[in-house]
C-alpha positions in Angstrom: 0.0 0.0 0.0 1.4 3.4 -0.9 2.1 6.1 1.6 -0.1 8.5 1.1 2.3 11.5 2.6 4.6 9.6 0.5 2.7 10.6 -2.7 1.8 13.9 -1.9 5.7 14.7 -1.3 6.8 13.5 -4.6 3.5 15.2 -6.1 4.9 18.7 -4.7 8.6 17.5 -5.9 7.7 16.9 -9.0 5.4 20.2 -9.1 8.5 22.3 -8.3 10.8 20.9 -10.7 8.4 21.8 -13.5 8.2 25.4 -11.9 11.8 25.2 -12.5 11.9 23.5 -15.6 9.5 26.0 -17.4 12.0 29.0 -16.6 15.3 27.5 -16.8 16.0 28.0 -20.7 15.4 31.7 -19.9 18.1 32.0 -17.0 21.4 33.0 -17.7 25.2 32.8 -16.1 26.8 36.4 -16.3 31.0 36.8 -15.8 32.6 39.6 -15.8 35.9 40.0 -14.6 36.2 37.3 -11.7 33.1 37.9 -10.6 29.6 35.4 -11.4 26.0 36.6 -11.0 23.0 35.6 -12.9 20.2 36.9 -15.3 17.5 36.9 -17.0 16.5 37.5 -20.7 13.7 40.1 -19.6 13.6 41.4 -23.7 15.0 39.8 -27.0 18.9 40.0 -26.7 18.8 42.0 -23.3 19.7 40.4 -19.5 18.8 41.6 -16.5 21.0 41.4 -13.5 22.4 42.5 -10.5 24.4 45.3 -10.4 26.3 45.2 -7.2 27.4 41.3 -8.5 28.5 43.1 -11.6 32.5 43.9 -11.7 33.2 47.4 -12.5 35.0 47.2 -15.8 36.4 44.2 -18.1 34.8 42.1 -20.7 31.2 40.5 -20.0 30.3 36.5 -20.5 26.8 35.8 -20.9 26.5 31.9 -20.5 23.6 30.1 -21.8 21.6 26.9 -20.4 22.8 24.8 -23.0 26.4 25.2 -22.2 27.6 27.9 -24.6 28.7 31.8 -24.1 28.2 34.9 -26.0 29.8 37.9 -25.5 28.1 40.6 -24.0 27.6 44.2 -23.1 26.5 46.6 -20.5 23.5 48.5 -21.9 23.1 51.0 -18.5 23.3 50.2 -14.8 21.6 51.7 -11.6 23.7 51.1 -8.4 20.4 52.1 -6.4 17.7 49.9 -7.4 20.7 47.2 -8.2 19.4 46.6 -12.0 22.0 46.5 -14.5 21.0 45.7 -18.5 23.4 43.9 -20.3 23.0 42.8 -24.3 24.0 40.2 -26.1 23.1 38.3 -29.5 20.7 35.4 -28.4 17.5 36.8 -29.8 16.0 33.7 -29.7 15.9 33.2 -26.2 12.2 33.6 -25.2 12.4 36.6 -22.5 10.6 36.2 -19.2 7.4 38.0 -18.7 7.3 39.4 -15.2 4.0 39.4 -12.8 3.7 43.0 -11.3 1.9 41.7 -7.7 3.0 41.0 -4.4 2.7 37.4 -3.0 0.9 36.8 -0.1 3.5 36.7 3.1 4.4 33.4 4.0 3.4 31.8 0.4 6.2 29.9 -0.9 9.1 31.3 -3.8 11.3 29.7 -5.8 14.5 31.6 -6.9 16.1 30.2 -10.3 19.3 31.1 -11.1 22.3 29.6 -12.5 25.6 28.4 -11.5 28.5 28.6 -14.9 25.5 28.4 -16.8 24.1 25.1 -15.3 20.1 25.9 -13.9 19.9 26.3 -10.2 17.1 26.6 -7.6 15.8 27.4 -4.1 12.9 27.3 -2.2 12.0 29.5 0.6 8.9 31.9 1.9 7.4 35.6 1.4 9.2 36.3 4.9 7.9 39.8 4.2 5.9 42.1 2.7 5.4 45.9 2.2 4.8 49.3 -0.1 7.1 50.9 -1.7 10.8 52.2 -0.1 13.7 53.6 -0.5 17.3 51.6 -0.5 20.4 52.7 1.1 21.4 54.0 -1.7 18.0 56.4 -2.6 16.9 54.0 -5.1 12.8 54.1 -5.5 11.6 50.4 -5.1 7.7 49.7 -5.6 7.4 46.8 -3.2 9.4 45.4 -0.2 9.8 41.8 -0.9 12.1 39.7 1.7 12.6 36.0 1.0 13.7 33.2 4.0 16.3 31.5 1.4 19.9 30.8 1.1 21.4 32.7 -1.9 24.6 32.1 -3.1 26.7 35.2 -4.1 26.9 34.0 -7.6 23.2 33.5 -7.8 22.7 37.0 -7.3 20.3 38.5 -10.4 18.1 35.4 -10.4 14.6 34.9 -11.1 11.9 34.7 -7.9 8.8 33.0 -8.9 5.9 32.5 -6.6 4.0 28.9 -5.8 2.2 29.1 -9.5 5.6 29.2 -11.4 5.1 32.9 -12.0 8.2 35.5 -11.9 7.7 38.1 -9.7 11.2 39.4 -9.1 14.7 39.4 -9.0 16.1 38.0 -6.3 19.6 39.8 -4.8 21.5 40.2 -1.5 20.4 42.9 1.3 21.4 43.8 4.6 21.6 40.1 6.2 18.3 39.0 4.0 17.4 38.1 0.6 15.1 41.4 -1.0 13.5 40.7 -4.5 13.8 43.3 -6.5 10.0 43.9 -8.1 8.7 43.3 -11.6 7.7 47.4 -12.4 11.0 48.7 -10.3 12.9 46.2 -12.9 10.4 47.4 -16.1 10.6 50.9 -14.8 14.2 50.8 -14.2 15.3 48.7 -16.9 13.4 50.5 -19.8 15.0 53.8 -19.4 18.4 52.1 -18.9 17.6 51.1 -22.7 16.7 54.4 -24.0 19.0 56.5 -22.0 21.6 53.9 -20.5 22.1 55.5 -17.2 19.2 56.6 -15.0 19.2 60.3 -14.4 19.0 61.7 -11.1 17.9 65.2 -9.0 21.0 67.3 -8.3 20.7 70.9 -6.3 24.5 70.8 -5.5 24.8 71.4 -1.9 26.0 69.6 1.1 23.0 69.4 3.7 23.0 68.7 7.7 19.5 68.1 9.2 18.5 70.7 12.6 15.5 71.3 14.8 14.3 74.4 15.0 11.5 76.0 17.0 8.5 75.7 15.0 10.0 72.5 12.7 12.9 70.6 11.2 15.5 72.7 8.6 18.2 71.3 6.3 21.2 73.6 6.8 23.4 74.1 4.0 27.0 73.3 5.0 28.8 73.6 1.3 27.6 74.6 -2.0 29.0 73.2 -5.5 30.0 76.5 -7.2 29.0 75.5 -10.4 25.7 73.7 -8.9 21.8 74.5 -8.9 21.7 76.0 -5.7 24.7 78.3 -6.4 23.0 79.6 -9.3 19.7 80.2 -7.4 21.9 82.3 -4.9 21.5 79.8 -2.4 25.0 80.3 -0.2 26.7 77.7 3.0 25.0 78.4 5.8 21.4 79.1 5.0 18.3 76.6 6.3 16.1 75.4 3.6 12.8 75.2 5.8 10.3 75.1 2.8 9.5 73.4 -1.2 7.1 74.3 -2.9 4.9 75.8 -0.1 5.5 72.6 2.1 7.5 72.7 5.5 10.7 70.2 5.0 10.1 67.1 6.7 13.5 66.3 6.3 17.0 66.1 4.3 15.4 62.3 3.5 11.8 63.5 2.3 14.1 66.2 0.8 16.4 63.8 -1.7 13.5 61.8 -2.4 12.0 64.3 -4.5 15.2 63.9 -6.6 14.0 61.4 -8.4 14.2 61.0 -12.4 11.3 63.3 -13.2 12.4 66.1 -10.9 15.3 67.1 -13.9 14.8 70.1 -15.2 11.5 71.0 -13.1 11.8 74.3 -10.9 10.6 74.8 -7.5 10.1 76.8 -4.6 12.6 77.0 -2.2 11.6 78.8 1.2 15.4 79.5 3.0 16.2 81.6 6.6 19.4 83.5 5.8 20.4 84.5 9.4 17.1 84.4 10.9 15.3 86.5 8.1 13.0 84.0 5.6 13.7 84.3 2.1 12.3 82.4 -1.1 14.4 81.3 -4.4 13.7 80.0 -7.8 15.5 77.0 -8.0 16.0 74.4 -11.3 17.1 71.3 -10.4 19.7 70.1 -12.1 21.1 66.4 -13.6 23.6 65.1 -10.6 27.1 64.7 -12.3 28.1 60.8 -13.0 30.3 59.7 -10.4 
């Protein structure tokens, strides 16, 4: 007589090698200069990957399921949402559609990724769940998505999927836990780093220190780039910015996180105390300088 806990195990095992199975072919070793991540062919002869598992500079290796490797090429890369785009010729390499949605927390998630271009998997749980936030490095992310799985350095770029097989992610290293990184940060993110390679950021060109003040919080300006924004809105080192755009500053934070993409170009209102007397400038925020 068969175990039935016996068959219901192998039903699930076989289940989640199918998962795999189905998006293997579309999972992808990247080398670049002694250092191995993974990808995914998110558009016809485009990977996506992670950045921070990306080596700086040298020639890029894009190895396939089946064993072989094509040259490749960084298309753009964002060190603050992680997403780098590399291209390379395998156009007929079906790309992976990614599911814009959370998973429910505690659902199960199967990262795929690959190891010298042999397929690779995990499976963990939705350890956590949340709205959108704002990495270490003031990168806009549209969901907070933490995974209880081991991930191998080297797996790093590979795709999440929840329990029906569906991608929802790429899966990278955080701050002592795994974070997916979410279908429209990575469609966002990954589209302009085709159009524009590089994803443009806010820039007012001044040095801030948060203080408290009496009615509030200010951001006191402690240096000015002379060829900046702000030193061409006559905004000089020692001034409080208290006000934008007829709002109270609720921080430096809440501050650079109106630098985003679309704030190039745009020009705001800038309410400043210049030794205790309030003063408003026209300010245009500028493109901040590649590093």
């Amino acid at each position: 007589m068969t175990d039935p806990s016996a068959a219901i195990l192998s039903s699930f095992s076989s289940a989640l090698a199918s998962l795999v199975a189905r998006a293997a072919p579309s999972i992808v070793s990247v080398h670049s200069h002694r250092s191995r991540a993974s990808g995914f062919v998110w558009k016809p002869g485009l990977v996506v990957t992670a950045d921070e598992a990306l080596a700086e500079e040298g020639e890029i290796s894009i190895k396939l399921a089946d064993g072989t490797a094509r040259s490749g090429s960084i298309v753009g890369r964002d060190h603050t949402t992680d997403i780098a785009l590399v291209r390379f010729d395998a156009k007929d390499i079906a790309p992976i559609k990614l599911l814009p949605e959370v998973p429910a927390l505690g659902s199960l998630s199967i990262v795929v990724a690959a190891e010298r271009g042999a397929p690779a998997a995990a499976l963990g749980t939705i350890s956590l769940t949340g709205g959108r936030w704002r990495s270490l490095r003031g990168g806009d992310i549209d969901a907070r998505i933490e995974l209880d799985v081991r991930l191998r350095h080297s797996h790093q770029g590979g795709l999440a999927l929840n329990a029906a097989g569906e991608p929802i992610g790429m899966a990278v290293l955080g701050a002592r836990r795994v974070i997916v990184i979410p279908a429209a940060t990575i469609d966002r993110v990954a589209a302009r780093l085709e159009t524009h390679g590089r994803i443009a950021r806010g820039y007012l060109g001044v040095g801030l220190q948060p203080i408290k003040l009496d009615d509030g919080i200010g951001a006191m300006v402690m240096s000015v780039d002379k060829t900046g924004p702000s030193a061409a809105a006559g905004i000089r080192q020692g001034d409080v910015i208290v006000g934008w755009n007829d709002e109270k500053l609720s921080g430096v934070r809440a501050l650079l996180r109106a630098l985003g993409p679309d704030s190039v170009g745009s020009v705001v209102d800038v309410a400043i105390r210049r030794g205790g007397e309030p003063t408003r400038v026209k300010l245009t925020i500028g493109e901040r300088p590649e590093a």
